[in-house]
Structure formats: structure tokens, C-alpha cells
XYZ file of C-alpha atoms in Angstrom:
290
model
C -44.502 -1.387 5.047
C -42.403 -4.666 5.149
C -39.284 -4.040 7.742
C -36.435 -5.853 7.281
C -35.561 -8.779 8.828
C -33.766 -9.352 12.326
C -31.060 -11.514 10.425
C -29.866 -9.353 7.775
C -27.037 -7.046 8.896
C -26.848 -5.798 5.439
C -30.400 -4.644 5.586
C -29.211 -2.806 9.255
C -25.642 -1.344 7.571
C -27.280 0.060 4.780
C -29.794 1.881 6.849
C -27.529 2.623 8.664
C -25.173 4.684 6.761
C -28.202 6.247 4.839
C -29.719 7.550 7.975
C -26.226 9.507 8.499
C -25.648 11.398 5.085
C -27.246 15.042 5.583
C -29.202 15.275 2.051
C -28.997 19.216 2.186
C -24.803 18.442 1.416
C -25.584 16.919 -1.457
C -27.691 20.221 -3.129
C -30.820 17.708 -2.279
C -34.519 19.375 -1.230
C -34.753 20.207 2.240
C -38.455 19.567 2.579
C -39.691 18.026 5.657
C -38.362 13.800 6.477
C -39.598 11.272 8.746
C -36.567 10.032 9.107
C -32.788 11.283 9.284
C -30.407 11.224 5.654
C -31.579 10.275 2.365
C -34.393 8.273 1.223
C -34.099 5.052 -0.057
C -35.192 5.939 -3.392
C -32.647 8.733 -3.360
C -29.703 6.373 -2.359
C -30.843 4.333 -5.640
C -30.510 7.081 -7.759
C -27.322 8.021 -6.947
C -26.446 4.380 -6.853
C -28.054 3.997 -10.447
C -30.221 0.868 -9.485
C -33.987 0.262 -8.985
C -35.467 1.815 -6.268
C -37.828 -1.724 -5.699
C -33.900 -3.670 -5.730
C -32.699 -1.244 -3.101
C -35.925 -1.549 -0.648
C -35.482 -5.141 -1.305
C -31.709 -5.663 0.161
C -32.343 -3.264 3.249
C -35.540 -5.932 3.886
C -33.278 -8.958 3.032
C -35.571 -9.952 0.178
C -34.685 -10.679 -3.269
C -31.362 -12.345 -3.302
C -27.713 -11.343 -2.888
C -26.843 -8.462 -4.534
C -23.677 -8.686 -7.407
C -19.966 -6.934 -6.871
C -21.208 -4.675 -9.504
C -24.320 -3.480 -7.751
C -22.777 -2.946 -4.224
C -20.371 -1.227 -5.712
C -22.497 1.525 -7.293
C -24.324 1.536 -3.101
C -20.775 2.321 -1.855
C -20.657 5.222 -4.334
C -23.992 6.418 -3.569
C -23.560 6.092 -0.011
C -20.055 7.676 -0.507
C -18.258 4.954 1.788
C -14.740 4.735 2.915
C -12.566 2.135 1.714
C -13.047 0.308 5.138
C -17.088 0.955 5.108
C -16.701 -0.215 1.037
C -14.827 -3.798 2.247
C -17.467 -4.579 5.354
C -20.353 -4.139 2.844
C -19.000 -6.300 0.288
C -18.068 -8.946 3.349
C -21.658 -8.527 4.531
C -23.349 -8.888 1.456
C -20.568 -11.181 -0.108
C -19.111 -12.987 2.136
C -15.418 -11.658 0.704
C -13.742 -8.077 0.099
C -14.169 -6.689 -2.949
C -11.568 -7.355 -5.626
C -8.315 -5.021 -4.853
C -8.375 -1.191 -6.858
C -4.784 -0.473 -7.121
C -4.250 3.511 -5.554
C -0.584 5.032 -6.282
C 0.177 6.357 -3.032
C 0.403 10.113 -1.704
C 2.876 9.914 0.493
C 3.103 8.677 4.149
C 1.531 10.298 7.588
C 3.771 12.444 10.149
C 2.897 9.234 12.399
C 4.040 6.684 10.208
C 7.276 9.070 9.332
C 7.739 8.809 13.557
C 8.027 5.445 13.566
C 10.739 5.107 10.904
C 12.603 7.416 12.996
C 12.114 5.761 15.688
C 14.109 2.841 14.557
C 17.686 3.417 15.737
C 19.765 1.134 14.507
C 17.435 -0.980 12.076
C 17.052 0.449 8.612
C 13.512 0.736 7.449
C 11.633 1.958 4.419
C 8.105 2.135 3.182
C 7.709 1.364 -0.099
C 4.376 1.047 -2.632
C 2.784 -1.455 -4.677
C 5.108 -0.861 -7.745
C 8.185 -0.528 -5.875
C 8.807 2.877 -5.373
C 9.995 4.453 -1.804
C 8.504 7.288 -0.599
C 9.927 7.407 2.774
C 12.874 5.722 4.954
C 15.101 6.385 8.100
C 18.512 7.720 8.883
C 19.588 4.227 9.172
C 18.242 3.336 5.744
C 20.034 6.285 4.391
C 23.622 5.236 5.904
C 22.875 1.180 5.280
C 20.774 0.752 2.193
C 20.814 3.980 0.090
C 20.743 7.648 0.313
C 16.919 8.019 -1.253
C 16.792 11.654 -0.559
C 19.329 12.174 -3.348
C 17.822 10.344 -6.201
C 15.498 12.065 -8.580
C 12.043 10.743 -7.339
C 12.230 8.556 -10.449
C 14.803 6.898 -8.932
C 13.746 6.048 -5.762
C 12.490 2.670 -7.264
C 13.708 -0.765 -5.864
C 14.052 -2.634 -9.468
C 15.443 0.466 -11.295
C 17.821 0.441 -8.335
C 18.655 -2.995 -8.726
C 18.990 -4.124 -12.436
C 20.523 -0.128 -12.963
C 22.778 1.088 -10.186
C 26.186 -0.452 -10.153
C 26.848 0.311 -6.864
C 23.740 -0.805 -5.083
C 23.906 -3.966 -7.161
C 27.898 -4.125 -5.754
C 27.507 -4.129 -2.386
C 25.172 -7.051 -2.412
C 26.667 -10.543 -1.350
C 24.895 -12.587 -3.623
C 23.311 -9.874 -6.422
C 21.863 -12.812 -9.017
C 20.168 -14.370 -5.756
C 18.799 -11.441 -4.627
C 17.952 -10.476 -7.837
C 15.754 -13.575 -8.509
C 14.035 -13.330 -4.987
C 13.325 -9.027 -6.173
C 11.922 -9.722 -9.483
C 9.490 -13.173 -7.871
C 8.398 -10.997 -5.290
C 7.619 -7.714 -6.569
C 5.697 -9.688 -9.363
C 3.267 -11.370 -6.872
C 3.027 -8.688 -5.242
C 1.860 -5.987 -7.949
C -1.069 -8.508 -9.418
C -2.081 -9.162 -5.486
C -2.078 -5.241 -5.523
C -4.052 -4.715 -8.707
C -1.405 -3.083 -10.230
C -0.325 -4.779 -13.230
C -1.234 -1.902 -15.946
C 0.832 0.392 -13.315
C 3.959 -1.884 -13.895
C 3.590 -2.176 -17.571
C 5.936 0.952 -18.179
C 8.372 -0.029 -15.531
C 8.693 -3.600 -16.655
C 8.893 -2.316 -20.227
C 11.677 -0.113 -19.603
C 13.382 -2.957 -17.520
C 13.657 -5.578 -20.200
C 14.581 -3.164 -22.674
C 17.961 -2.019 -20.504
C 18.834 -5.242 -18.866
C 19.075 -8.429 -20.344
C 19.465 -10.319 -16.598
C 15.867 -8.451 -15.182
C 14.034 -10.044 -19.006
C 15.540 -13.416 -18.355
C 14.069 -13.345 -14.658
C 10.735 -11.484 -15.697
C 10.208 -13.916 -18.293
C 10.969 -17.056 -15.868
C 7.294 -16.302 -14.120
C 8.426 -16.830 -10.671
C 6.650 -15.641 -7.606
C 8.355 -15.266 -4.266
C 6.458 -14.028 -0.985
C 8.597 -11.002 0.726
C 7.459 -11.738 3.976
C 10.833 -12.078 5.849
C 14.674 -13.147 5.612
C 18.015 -12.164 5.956
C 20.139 -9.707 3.696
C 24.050 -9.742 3.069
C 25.411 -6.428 2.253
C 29.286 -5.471 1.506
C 28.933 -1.982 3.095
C 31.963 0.695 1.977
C 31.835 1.816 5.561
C 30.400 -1.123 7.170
C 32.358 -3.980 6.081
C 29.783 -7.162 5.577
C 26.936 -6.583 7.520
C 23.984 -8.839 8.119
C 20.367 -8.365 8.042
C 17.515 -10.039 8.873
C 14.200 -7.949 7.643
C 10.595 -8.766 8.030
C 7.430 -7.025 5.882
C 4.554 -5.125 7.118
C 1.313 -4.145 5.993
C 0.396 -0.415 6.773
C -3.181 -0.306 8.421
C -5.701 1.122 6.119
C -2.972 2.244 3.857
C -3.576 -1.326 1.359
C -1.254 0.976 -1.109
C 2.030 0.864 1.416
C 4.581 -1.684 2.926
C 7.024 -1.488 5.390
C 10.391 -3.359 5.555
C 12.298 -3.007 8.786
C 15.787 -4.319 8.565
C 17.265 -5.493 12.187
C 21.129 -6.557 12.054
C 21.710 -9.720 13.158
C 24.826 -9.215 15.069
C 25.332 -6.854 18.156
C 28.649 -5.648 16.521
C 27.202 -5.076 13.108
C 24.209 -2.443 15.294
C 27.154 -1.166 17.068
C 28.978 0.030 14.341
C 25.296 1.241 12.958
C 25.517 3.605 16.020
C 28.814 4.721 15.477
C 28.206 5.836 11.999
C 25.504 7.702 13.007
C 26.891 9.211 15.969
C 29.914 10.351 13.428
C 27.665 11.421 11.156
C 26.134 13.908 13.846
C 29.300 15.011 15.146
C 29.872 16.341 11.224
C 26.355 17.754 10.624
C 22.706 16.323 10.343
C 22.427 13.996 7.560
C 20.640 14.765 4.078
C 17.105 13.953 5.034
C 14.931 15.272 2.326
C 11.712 13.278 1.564
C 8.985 13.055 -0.638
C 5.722 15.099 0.168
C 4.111 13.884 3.086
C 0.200 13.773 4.196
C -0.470 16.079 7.076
């Protein structure tokens, strides 16, 4: 029997995760093996590929397998998402191209962190714009998510639809622009342009200023930069806010907003503390993972 070869960590990754599926969970004979998990000629059924093509990229012979192919092996060998991207890099050189997943909600952990944010308002938002979870500070500064229909709780509808959100900001045709560029680039980075057809749809059909802007074509990045609000509380409060990617959750982002000025967290604080003094905010959230 030809082994594979020293050099090919493909070869070693595939064996590797084939030696560790037990066949008998997958209804499959439990006859006698040689060797732990399925058989190679098993993992090419279930992968829907020649059994001679499979031997062949465990022993590094034969070429480099298509996008296509190793992504029938990740199915067979039921990988994660992260087990999915390292066999692509390994037998690619890349990660495969990006499968847009509407999100489910966000973990107790992630929820922690939020909270943990005092003074800064922060939200987590998906792909497509929608929030589906934020802080107390976010509630007081930004919006009051928790008591918008779940439809709502969308950062364009809010925008180009809500007269007061769009009031309170200091330059709303700026801001606007900068929305519409970024949440464009970053949908198609996200694989999520059929998700966005309904949204966009809608958008163009009920505001003449978001077709204008959609039709313009412009991309912006929404890495980081400050934010001008006119707060009814507040007074003019500044805010500079920088954009995070969630760790294994390619579906979610996180904007934390930090004010700029000691007196503008101050009176952040104050609200808050107030707002205690008359009762625990609303707080109610969209279903969370456990």
C-alpha cells in the first residue's frame, strides 16, 4: 500500500479527521476495522467522489483537488466551519468562498461583554444590518431596540424611515452616504446579496434619498470613526466607534461606541444612574444561544 507522503498535511488532516468519526453513528456496519473511523472508501461515498481520487489526496498524488470537491470531503467528514476553512487553506492555499448564515442570536458570553461596557454604547449587529443585541448604554444613546418590532431593529430601515433617529444626527445626508457605502461592501464581502434583495427593494421603493445613494455604487469600509448625535437628553454628544469581528461567529459585528469627551461619559453615567433610581430599564432582547 502506497502511504502518503511526509509533505502533504492534507494527506495527514484528512486522515486525521476520518480516523475520529465513530462509523456505528452514522447507522454504518460495525464489523471488525484495522483502523479507528471510517474507511476511505466510505468517506468517498458520502463525499460523492471516487474512491481511487480520495486515496489519491490522503497520499498527495494526483493533483490539487477543486473548491467543489473539498467541499463535498467537508460534508462527508461533517467538518466545522473552522475544520471546513483549514482544509480549503491546506489544499487551496485560500478559505473557501464566504456562505452567508442569518444569525441565531448571540452567546450569554458575548451578551456579558456588552454589559460590561459602562458608559460606551455597543451593539452587535449581522451581515444585513439587523441588531440582535445591544447594551443599556445603547438603549439610552442610540435607540431603545427592545421596543421595536424585530423587523425594526434594522440599521437602514432605521435610518432612511425613522424621523427621529434620522433627527438627532448632526450631519444625517453624511452619515447617510457613509451607511448605505458601507453596509453595501459589507453584505457582498458577507455573501449576502440575495439576503438584501428584499430590504434594498423595499428601501428604494419608500425613500427617494436611500435609491439615489444605492444607485451611486459607493463602498465605504466601517472600520472606525467618530459619530455626532443631538441627544434629547444628552445635548450634542460625541462618539468615536470602532468595528469588530466576532470570533467564529463570520455572521456578527460589533460596534462599540466610546464618547470622546469625559463630560459627554459623565453625563452617560448620570442618565443611567437616574434611570436606576426610577426602575431598571426596558431590556428585552432577541432570543439568545445558550
Amino acid at each position: 500500500m502506497v502511504s502518503s507522503k511526509p509533505d502533504n498535511p492534507l494527506g495527514a488532516y484528512l486522515r486525521d479527521r476520518r480516523a475520529r468519526i465513530d462509523p456505528a453513528a452514522l447507522g454504518l456496519p460495525a464489523r471488525r476495522r484495522r483502523t479507528p473511523g471510517l474507511r476511505r472508501e466510505e468517506v468517498a461515498q458520502r463525499a460523492n467522489i471516487s474512491p481511487t481520487w480520495y486515496t489519491w489526496l490522503e497520499q498527495g498524488r494526483g493533483g490539487a483537488a477543486s473548491a467543489d470537491v473539498l467541499d463535498r470531503i467537508a460534508h462527508g467528514l461533517m467538518l466545522t466551519e473552522a475544520e471546513r476553512e483549514h482544509l480549503f487553506i491546506l489544499g487551496l492555499g485560500r478559505p473557501p468562498e464566504v456562505r452567508y448564515k442569518a444569525a441565531e442570536g448571540v452567546t450569554p458570553r458575548l451578551q456579558r461583554l456588552l454589559d460590561a461596557l459602562e458608559v460606551s454604547p455597543a451593539i452587535v449587529k449581522t451581515p444585513t444590518w439587523d441588531v440582535v443585541a445591544w447594551n443599556r448604554a445603547a438603549t439610552l444613546v442610540l435607540t431603545d431596540y427592545g421596543q421595536l418590532p424585530l423587523r425594526e431593529r434594522n440599521i437602514l430601515r432605521l435610518m432612511f424611515g425613522n424621523s427621529r433617529i434620522r433627527a438627532v444626527q448632526d450631519d444625517w445626508q453624511s452619515v447617510a452616504r457613509f451607511v448605505v457605502g458601507a453596509f453595501r461592501a459589507e453584505a457582498a464581502r458577507a455573501g449576502a446579496a440575495s439576503e438584501i434583495r428584499e430590504l434594498v427593494a423595499e428601501l428604494v421603493e419608500t425613500s427617494p434619498e436611500f435609491e439615489a445613494l444605492w444607485r451611486a455604487n459607493e463602498v465605504h469600509a466601517h472600520g472606525e470613526g467618530t459619530k455626532r448625535l443631538r441627544h434629547p437628553v444628552l445635548g450634542m454628544i460625541e462618539l468615536e466607534y470602532s468595528g469588530f469581528a466576532v470570533d467564529g461567529r463570520p455572521d456578527l459585528s460589533l460596534i462599540v461606541y466610546n464618547p470622546v469627551h469625559a463630560a459627554d461619559a459623565d453625563r452617560i453615567r448620570s442618565l443611567l444612574r437616574e434611570q436606576d433610581q426610577g426602575g431598571p430599564p426596558h431590556r428585552s432582547r432577541v432570543r439568545r444561544l445558550p
